[in-house]
Every structure is written in structure tokens, then in C-alpha cells.
Short mmCIF file of C-alpha atoms in Angstrom, two decimals:
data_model
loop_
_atom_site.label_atom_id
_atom_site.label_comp_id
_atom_site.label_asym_id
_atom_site.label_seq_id
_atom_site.Cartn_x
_atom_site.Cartn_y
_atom_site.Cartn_z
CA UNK A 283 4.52 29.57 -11.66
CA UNK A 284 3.00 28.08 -8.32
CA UNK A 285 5.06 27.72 -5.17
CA UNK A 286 3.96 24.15 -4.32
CA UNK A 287 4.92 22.45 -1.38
CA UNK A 288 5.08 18.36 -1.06
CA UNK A 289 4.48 17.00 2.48
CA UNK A 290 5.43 13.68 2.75
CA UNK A 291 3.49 11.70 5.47
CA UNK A 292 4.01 8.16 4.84
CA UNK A 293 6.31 7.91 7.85
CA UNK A 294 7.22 4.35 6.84
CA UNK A 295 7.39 4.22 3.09
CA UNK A 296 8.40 7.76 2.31
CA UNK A 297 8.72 7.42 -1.41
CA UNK A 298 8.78 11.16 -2.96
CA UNK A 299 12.24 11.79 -2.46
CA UNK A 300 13.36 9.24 -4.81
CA UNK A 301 10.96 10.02 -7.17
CA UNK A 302 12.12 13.56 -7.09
CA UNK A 303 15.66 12.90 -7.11
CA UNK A 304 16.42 14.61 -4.62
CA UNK A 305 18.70 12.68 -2.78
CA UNK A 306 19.28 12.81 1.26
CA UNK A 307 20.23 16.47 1.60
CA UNK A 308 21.10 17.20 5.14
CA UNK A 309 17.91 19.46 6.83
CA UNK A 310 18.79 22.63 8.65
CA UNK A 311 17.15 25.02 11.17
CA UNK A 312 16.62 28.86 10.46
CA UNK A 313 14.51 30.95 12.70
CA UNK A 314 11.32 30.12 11.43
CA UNK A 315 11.89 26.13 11.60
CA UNK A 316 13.37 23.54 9.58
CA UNK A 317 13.85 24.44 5.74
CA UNK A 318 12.32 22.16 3.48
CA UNK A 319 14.27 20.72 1.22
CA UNK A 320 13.81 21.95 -2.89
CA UNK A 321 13.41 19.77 -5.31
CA UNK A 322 14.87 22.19 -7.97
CA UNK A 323 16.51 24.73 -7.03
CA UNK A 324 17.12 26.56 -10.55
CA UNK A 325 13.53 27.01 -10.92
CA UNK A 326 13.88 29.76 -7.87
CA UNK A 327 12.85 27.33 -4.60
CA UNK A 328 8.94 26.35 -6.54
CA UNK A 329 8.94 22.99 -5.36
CA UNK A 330 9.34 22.59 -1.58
CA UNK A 331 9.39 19.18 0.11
CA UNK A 332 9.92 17.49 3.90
CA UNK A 333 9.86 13.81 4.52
CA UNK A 334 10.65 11.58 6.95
CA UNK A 335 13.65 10.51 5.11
CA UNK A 336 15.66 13.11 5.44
CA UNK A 337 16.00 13.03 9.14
CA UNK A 338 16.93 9.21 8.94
CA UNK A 339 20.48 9.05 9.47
CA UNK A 340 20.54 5.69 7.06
CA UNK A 341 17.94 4.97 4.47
CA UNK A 342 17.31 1.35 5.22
CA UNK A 343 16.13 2.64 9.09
CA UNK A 344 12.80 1.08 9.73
CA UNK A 345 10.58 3.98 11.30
CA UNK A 346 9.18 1.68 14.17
CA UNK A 347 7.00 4.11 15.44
CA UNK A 348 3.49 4.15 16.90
CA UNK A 349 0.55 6.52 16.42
CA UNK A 350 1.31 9.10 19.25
CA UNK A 351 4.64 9.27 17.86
CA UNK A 352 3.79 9.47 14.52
CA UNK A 353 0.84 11.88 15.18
CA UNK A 354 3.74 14.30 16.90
CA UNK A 355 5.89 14.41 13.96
CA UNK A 356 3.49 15.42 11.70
CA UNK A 357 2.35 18.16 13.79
CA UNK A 358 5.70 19.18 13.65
CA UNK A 359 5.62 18.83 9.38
CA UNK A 360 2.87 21.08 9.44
CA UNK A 361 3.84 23.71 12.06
CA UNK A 362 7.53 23.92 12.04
CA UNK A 363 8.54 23.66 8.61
CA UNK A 364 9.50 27.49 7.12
CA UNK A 365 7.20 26.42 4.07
CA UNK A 366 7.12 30.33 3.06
CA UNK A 367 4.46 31.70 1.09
CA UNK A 368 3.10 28.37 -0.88
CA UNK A 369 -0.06 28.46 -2.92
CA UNK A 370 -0.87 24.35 -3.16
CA UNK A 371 0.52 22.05 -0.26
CA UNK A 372 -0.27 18.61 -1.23
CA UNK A 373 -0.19 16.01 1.44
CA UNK A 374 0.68 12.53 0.25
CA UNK A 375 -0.29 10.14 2.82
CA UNK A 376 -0.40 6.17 3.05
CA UNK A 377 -3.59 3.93 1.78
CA UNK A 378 -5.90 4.20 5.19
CA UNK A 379 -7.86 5.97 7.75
CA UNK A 380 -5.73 6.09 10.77
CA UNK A 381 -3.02 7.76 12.87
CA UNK A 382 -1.18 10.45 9.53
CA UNK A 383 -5.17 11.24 8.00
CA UNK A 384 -5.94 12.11 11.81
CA UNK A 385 -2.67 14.46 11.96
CA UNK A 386 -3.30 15.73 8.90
CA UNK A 387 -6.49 16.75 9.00
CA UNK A 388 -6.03 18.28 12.82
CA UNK A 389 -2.95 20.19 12.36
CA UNK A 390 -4.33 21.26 8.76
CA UNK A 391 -7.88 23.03 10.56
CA UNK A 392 -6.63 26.40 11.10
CA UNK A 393 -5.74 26.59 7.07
CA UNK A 394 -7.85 26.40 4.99
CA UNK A 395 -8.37 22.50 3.63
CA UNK A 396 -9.58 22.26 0.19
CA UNK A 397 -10.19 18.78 -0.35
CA UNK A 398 -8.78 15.28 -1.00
CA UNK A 399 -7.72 13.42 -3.98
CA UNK A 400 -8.32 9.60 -3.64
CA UNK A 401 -6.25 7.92 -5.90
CA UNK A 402 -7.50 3.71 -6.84
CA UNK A 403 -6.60 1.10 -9.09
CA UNK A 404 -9.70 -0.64 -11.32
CA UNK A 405 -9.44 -3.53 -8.59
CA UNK A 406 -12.56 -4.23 -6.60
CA UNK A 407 -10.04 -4.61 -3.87
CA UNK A 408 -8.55 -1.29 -4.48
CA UNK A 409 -11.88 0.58 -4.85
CA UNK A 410 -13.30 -1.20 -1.48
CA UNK A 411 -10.30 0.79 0.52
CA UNK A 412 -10.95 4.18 -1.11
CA UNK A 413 -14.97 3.65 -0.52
CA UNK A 414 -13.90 3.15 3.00
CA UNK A 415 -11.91 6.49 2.74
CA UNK A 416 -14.63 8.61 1.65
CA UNK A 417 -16.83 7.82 4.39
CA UNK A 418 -14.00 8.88 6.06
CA UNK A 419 -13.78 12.25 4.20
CA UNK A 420 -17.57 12.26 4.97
CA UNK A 421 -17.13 12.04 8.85
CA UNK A 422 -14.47 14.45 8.87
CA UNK A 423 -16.01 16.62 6.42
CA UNK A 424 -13.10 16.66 4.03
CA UNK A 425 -14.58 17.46 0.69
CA UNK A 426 -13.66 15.47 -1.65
CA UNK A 427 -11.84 16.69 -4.98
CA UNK A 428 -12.13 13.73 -7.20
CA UNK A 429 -11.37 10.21 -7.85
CA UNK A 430 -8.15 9.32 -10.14
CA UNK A 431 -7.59 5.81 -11.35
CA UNK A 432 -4.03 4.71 -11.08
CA UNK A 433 -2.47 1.39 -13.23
CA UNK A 434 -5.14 1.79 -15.76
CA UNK A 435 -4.44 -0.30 -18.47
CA UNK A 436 -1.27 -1.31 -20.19
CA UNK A 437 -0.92 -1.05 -24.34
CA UNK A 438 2.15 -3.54 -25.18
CA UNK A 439 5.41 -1.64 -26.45
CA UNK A 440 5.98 -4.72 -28.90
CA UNK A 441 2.06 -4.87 -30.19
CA UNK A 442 0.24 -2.13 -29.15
CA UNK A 443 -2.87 -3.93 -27.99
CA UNK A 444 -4.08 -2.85 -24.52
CA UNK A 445 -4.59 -5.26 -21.32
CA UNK A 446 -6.64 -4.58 -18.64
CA UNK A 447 -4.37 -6.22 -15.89
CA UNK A 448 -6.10 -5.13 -13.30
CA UNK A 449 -9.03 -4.86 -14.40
CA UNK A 450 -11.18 -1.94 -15.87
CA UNK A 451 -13.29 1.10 -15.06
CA UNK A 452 -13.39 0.35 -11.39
CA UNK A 453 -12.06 3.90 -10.24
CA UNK A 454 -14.72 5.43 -12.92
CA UNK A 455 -17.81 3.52 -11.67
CA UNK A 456 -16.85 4.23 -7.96
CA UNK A 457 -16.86 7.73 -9.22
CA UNK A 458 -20.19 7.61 -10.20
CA UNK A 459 -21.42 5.48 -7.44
CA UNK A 460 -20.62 8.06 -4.68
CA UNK A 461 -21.44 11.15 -6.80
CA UNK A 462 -17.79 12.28 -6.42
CA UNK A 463 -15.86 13.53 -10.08
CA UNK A 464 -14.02 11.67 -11.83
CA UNK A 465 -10.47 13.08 -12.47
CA UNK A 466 -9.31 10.78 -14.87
CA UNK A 467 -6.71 7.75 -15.44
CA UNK A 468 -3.21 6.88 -15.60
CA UNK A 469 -2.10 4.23 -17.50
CA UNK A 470 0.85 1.63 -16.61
CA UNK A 471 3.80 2.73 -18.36
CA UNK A 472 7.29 1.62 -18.05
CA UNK A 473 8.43 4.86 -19.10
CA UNK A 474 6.56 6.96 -15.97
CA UNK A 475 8.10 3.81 -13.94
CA UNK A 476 11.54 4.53 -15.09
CA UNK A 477 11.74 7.77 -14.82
CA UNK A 478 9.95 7.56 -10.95
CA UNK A 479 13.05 4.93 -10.35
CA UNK A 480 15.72 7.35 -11.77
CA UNK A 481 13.97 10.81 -10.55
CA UNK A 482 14.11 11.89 -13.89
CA UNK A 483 11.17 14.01 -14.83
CA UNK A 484 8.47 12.48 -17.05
CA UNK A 485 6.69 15.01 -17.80
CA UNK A 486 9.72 16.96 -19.62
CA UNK A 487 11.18 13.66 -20.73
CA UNK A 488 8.21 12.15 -22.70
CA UNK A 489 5.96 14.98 -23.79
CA UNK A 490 4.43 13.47 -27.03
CA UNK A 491 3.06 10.12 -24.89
CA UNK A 492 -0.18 9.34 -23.96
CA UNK A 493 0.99 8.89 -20.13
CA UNK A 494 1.56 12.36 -20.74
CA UNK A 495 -1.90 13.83 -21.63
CA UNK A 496 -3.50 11.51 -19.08
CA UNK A 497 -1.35 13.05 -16.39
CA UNK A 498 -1.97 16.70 -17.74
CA UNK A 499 -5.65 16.20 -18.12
CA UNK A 500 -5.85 15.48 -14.51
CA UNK A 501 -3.71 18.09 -13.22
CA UNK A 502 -6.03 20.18 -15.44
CA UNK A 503 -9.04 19.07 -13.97
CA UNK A 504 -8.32 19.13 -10.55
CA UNK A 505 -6.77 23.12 -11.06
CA UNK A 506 -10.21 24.21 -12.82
CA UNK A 507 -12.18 22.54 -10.10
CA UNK A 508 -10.10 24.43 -7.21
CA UNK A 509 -10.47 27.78 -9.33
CA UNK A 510 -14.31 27.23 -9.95
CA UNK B 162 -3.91 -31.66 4.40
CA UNK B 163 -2.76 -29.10 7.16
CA UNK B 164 -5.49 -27.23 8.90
CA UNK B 165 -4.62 -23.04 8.44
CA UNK B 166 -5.43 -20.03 9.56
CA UNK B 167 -5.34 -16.66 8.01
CA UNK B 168 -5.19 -13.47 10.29
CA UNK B 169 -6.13 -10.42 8.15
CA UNK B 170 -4.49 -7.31 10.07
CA UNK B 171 -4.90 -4.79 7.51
CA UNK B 172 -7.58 -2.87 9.58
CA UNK B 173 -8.48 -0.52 7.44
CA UNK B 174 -8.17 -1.92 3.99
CA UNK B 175 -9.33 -5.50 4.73
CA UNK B 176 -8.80 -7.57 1.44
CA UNK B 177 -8.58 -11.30 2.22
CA UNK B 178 -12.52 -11.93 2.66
CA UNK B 179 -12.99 -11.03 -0.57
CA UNK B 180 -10.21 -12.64 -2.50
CA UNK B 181 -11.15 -15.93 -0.68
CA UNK B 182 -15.06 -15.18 -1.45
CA UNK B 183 -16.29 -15.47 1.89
CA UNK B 184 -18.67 -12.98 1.63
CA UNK B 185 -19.83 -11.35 4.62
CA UNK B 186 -20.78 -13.87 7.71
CA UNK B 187 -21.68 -13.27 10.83
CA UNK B 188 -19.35 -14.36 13.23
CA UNK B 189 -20.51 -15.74 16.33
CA UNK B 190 -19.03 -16.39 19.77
CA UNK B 191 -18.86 -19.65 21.40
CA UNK B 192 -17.10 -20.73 25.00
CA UNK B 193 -13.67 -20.47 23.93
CA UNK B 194 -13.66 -16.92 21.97
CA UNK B 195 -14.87 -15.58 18.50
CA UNK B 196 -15.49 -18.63 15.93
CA UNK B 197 -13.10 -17.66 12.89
CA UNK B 198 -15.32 -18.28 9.20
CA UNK B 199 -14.39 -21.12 7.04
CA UNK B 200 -13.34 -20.50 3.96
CA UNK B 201 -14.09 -23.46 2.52
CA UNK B 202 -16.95 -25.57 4.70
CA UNK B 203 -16.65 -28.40 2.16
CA UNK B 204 -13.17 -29.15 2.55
CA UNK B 205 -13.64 -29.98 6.52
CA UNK B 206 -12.67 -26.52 7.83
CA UNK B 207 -8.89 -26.40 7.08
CA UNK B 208 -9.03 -22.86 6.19
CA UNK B 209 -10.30 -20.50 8.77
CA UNK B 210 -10.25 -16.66 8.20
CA UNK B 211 -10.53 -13.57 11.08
CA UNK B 212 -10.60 -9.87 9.07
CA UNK B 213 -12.08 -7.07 10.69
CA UNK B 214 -14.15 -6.72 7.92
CA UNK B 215 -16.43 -9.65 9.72
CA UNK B 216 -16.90 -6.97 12.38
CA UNK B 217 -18.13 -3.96 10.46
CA UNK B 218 -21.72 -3.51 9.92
CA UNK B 219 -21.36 -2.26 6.11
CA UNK B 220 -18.83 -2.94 3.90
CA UNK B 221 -17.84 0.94 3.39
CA UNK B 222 -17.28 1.56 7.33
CA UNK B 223 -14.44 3.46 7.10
CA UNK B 224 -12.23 2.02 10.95
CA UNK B 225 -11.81 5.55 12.00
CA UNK B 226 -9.07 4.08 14.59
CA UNK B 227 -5.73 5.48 16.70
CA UNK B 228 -2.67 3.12 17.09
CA UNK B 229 -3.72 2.10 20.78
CA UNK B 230 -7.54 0.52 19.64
CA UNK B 231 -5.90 -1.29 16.33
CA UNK B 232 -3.12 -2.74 18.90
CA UNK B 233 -6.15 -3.64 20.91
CA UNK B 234 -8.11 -5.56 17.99
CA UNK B 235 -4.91 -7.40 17.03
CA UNK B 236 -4.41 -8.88 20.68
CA UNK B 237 -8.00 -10.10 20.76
CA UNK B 238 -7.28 -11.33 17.51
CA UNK B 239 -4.87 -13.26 18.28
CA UNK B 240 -6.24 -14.53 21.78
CA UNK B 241 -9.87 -14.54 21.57
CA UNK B 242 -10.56 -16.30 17.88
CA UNK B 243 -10.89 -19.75 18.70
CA UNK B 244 -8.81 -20.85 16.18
CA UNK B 245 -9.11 -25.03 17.06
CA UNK B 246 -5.54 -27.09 16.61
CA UNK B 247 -3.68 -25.05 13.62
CA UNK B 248 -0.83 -26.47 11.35
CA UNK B 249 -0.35 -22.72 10.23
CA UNK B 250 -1.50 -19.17 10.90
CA UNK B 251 -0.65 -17.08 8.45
CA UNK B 252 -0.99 -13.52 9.48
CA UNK B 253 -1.66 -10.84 6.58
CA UNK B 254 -0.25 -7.05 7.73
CA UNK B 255 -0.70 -4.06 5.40
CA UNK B 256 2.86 -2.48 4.44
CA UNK B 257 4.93 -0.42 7.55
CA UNK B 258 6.71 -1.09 10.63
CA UNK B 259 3.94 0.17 12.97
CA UNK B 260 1.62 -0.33 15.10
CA UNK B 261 0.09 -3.76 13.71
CA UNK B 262 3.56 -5.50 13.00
CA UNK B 263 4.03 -4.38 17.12
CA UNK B 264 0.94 -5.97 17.99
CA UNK B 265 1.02 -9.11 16.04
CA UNK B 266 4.57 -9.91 17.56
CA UNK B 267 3.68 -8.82 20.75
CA UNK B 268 0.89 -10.77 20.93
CA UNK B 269 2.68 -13.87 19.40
CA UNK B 270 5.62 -14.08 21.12
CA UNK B 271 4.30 -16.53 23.46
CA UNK B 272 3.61 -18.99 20.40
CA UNK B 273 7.00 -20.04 18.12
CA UNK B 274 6.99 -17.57 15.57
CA UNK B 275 8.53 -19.04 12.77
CA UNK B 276 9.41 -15.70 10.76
CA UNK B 277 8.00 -13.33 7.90
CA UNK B 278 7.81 -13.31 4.46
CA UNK B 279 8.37 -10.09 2.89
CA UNK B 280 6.79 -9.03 -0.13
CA UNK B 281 8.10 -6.14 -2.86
CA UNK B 282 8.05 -5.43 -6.37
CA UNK B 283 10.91 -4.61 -8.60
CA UNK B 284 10.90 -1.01 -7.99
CA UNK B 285 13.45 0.54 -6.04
CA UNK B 286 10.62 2.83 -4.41
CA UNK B 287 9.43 -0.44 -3.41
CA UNK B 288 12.98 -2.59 -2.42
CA UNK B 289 13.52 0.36 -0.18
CA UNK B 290 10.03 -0.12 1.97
CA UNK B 291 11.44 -3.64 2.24
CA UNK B 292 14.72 -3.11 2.97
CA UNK B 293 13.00 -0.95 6.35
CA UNK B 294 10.89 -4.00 6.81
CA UNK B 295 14.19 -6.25 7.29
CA UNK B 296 15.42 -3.58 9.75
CA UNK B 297 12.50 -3.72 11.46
CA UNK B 298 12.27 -7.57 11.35
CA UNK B 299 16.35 -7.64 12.58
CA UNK B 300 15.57 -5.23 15.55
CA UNK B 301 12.90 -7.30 16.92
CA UNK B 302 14.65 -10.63 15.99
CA UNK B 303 11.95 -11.93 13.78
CA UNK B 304 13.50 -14.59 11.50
CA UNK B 305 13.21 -13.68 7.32
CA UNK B 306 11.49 -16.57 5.63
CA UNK B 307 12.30 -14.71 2.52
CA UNK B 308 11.53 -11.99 -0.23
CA UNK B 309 8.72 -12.38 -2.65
CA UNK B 310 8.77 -10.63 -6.15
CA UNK B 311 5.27 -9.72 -7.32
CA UNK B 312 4.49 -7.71 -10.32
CA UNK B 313 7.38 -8.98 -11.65
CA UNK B 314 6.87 -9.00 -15.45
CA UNK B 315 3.82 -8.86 -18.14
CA UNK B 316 3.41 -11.59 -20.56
CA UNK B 317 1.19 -10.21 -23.34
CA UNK B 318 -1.51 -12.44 -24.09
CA UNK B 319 -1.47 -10.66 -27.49
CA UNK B 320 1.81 -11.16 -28.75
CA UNK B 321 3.59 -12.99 -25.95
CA UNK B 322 6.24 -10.33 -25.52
CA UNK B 323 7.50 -9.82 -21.96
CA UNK B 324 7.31 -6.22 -20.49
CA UNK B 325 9.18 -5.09 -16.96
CA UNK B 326 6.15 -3.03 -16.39
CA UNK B 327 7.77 -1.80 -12.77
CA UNK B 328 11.90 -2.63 -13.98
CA UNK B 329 12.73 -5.91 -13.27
CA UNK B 330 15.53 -8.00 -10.62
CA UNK B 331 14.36 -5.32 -7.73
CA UNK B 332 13.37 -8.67 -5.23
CA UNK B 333 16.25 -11.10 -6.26
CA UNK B 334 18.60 -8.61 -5.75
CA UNK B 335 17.30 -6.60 -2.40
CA UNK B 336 17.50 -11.21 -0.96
CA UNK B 337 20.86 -11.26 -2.13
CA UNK B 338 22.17 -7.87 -0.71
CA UNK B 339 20.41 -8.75 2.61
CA UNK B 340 21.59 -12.01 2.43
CA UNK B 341 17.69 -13.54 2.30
CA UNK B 342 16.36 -15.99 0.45
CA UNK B 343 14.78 -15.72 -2.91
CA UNK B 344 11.44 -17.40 -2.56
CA UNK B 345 10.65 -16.56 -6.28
CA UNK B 346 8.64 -14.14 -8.49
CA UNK B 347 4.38 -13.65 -9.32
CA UNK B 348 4.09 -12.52 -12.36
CA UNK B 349 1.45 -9.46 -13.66
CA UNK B 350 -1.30 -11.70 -14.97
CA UNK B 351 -4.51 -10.53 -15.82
CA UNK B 352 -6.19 -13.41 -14.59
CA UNK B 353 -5.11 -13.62 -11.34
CA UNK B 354 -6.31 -10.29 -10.43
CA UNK B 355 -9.46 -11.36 -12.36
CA UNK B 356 -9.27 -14.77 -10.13
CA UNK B 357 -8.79 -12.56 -6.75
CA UNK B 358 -11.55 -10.03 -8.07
CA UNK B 359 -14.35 -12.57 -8.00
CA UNK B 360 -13.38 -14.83 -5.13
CA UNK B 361 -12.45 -18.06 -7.49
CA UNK B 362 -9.37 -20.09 -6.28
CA UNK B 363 -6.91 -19.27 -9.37
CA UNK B 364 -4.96 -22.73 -8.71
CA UNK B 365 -7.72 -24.80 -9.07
CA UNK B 366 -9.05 -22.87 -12.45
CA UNK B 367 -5.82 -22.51 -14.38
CA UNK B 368 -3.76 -25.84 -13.46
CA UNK B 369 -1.35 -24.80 -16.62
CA UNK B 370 -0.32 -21.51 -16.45
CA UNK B 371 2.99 -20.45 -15.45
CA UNK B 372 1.44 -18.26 -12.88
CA UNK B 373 0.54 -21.32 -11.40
CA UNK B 374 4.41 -22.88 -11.71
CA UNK B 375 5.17 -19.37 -10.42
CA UNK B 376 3.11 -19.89 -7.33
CA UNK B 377 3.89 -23.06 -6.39
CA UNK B 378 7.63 -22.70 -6.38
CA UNK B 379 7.04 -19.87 -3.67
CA UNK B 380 4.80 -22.02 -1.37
CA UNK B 381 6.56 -25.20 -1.66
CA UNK B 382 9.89 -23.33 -0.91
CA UNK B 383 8.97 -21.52 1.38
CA UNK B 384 7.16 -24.90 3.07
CA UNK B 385 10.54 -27.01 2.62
CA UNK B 386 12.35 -24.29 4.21
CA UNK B 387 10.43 -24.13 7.37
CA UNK B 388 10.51 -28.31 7.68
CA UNK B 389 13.81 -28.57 6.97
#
């Protein structure tokens, strides 16, 4: 199995330690920096994590921070965390091109960077932001992984038929449109929802749904293409 | 009818132009600053819009931009749009407690600011954003208007069941808690996105829907509550 670490830059939304239940663990120092916090720590320390949120002392503190400040602490993420010997980091940043994609990508050159996933919804709206972020990859030559499209339809639970609710095939066409691949799509489910709210795994929980191929297919993808 | 303007200070995923099919003007300069684009030229100008994305040669510029140059745009924004004699200016910020929110209070607080409006879905993941949004807004002393549900609930045009695609309660219950008021829920309906997609005014096409009802309980609420 992988040792995968999760870096967690959206300073003011950080969301992934809900999702992976892992509460507000206190973060301590050892000699090589601050040790990241495991999201399971039966499965021998695979799954290491730092956000912002576990160095709030309350969860409801608003991070009212500007870019220096922010741009500090995530040079700090990157350099002082005792992330040991990880084969994937994946940086999960907030929708944009500013002051965490900058920190990122600075405090990330001496590694070696493979690429970025841009995630979209079908929405014109949606795919007008991540256009906007791949000319960013462009200018900062960040190569660019693939394209997944998030909230991808929704087939009822009471009649099975699908709606498009917002929209269709935008994330696809972009795709196409800027010669970047096409990872695949991830359908609204109330299940994947759920289990995000509770921190409960999907992926062990609901192994015979749809959600769950969709979600393995692009995982799938994305490995192959880094292997290639 | 009350003349309004909207402030679009989501620099680098600016949405509003599109949803209010503007297209893509030029915006010129006259004596007394930048001249915001009307929305609507018919209806006398009593909509006028500022978005960065006037500003951008092509649609896909990605605003490569630090904390101190967004700060920057926002005060110029605010000051150098010649905005005429509003009833309301309604300024649009993308999610956080950063940089813009500091600018566009910074830059306001020599005008009465009458408050925010804060916007979640149901999700916890998404409650707890907020509830750092109301921290922020308390530490600044920026009244709450109130909360805003969207996504909140899927009618199936199929079968007319109701689905909690993202759980359901998360915005009634974060007002209550923070002792806010409940401005009311937007349902997920396909043709609202479809609406804000092309640029077609959604109240004007579908007069019956209870989107509609949904809608207009928010705005006259939220309108009664400032005049009262």
C-alpha cells in the first residue's frame, strides 16, 4: 500500500478533516517538525494529513488572514511537517489562482511536481474558473493531469431516472477543448454526501454502487497516467 | 423601482457577468471614475454591474494576483466606479475570510454598511465555513442580515419525490445556533442553473415555480428586515 500524504491548504474552509473523521487531535513537535496527524492509524500511519484546523484552538475561528500570512504557513506545511517517506502528496487547495496555488507551487519546486488535477462541475460557470486555472497551470508550467467532473448527474433513489441538475458534459467538453484528459465523473449521491458528513468511508461502505466505480475509475486513471 | 448595484469581488472566478448575460463590454472611463455596465439598458439603468472580468482581455485570463494587488482592485472598485445615486450595492465575495472580505469593509466603512448575508448548504462541511464567516463578521462588527440555504433539496421532475441531495436542516439550524435569522432555502432545480447558464432572468421565465416562491421569500425578507 502507498504512504499518501493529504495537505490541506484551504486555510479558510479546511474541509478534509471532517471528511476523514479525524477529529481535532492535538499536533505535536518531534525533531524533524510537526507530526501530521493519521487518518487511520491501524492501517500502520498510510494516510498522513495537516490542516489548518488542527492548530485552531476552536473550530468556529475564522482564519482572517492575508496572503503574506497565508503564503508563510504553507511554507511551513510543506517544509516543517515530518511527512516521512510518502510516495503521493496531494495538495487540496481552494477554487482560484492566488496567494495557496502561489505557495504551493514555490515551496513544492525543489520536489518533484507531477501535475494538477482540476476538478469542475458541468456548469458553464464552473468550467469558466477551471479554464482560467489552466492558463494558470500553463504560466507556471504545472502540467496538467486531467480534468474530473464533480456533481455529475443525479439518478432519483425513488425512480431511478437521471437529472442533469447542473447541467451536462461541461467538464468533458472542456476536456477536449484544451487538449487536457479527461479523468472521468462523479455523480451526486446522497450516500458519498453522508458518509463525507459522518467521515465514514464510502468507498468500504458502498462497494456495489455506481458512485463507487466512478470514483475507482478515476483513481485508476490518474495512477496509470502517473506510472506511464 | 430602486436603482442597484452589484460589485462582483470574486477576482478570480468572476461569475455574475455571465449569469446576468452581459456579455463582455468594454468599460469606459468618464470624469467621475470607471462607468459600471448596465445590465439591463431597457429598464433605465437600475442595475449596474463592476466584475473584473470587464477588465480582462480574454475570457480565460487566469488573475495571476497576491493579496496586496486584489486589495488594491477592490478599493478602486469601490471608489473609482461611478456608480450614480444607488438604492443598493450589493457586493458578491467568493467564500473565506481574507483578503477581499478585508478590502470590501475597509473600503466601505466610510458608507453605512448595512450587514452580510451569508450563504451555505446543508452540509456540515459547509455550516462550518459559515459558522467562520460569522466569526469573522462578529470580529469586525459587521451586522448578519441572515443565513441562506441553497441546494437545499431535489424535487424530481420525474416522479416528484424529494431527495436531501447534500442532508438537509444544515442552514436553519447553523441561524438558530448563532442566533441569525433564517432568510429561507433555494432549492436544487435544474432550471435555475439552466436559467443562470444562459444569462435568462429565471423570475421572469418561470412566474410559477416554487423556486420562484422560494426566492422571493428570501429577497422580500431580507428587504423588510433592512426597512424595518
Amino acid at each position: 500500500m502507498a504512504a499518501v500524504g493529504i495537505l490541506d491548504v484551504d486555510l479558510c474552509g479546511p474541509s478534509i478533516p471532517r471528511m476523514l473523521s479525524v477529529g481535532k487531535p492535538e499536533v505535536h513537535q518531534c525533531d524533524s517538525g510537526w507530526v501530521p496527524v493519521y487518518a487511520d492509524p491501524q492501517q500502520q500511519q498510510q494516510l498522513a494529513l495537516m490542516s489548518i484546523a488542527f492548530l485552531l484552538e476552536d473550530s468556529d475561528e475564522a482564519v482572517i488572514w492575508r496572503g503574506p500570512k497565508k503564503t508563510a504557513l504553507i511554507g511551513q506545511f510543506v517544509s516543517d511537517v515530518a511527512w516521512g517517506e510518502l510516495d503521493i502528496l496531494l495538495v487540496d487547495t481552494p477554487p482560484g489562482t492566488s496567494d495557496e496555488h502561489l505557495a504551493v507551487l514555490e515551496n513544492l519546486r525543489k520536489h518533484r511536481v507531477d501535475g494538477a488535477v482540476l476538478v469542475t462541475t458541468p456548469q458553464a460557470v464552473s468550467t469558466g474558473d477551471v479554464r482560467r486555472e489552466i492558463t494558470f497551470c500553463k504560466k507556471t508550467n504545472l502540467k496538467i493531469l486531467g480534468i474530473v467532473e464533480n456533481m455529475s448527474g443525479f439518478v432519483c433513489p425513488h425512480c431511478s431516472e437521471c437529472s442533469n441538475i447542473f447541467s451536462k458534459g461541461g467538464g468533458e467538453e472542456l476536456a477536449k477543448l484544451t487538449g487536457s484528459a479527461f479523468l472521468g465523473s462523479v455523480p451526486l449521491d446522497p450516500l458519498l454526501t453522508e458518509s463525507l458528513e459522518e467521515g465514514r468511508d464510502f468507498l468500504q461502505a458502498f462497494p456495489e454502487s455506481s458512485t463507487f466505480t466512478a470514483i475507482s475509475h478515476i483513481a485508476n486513471t490518474l495512477l496509470n497516467s502517473l506510472n506511464a
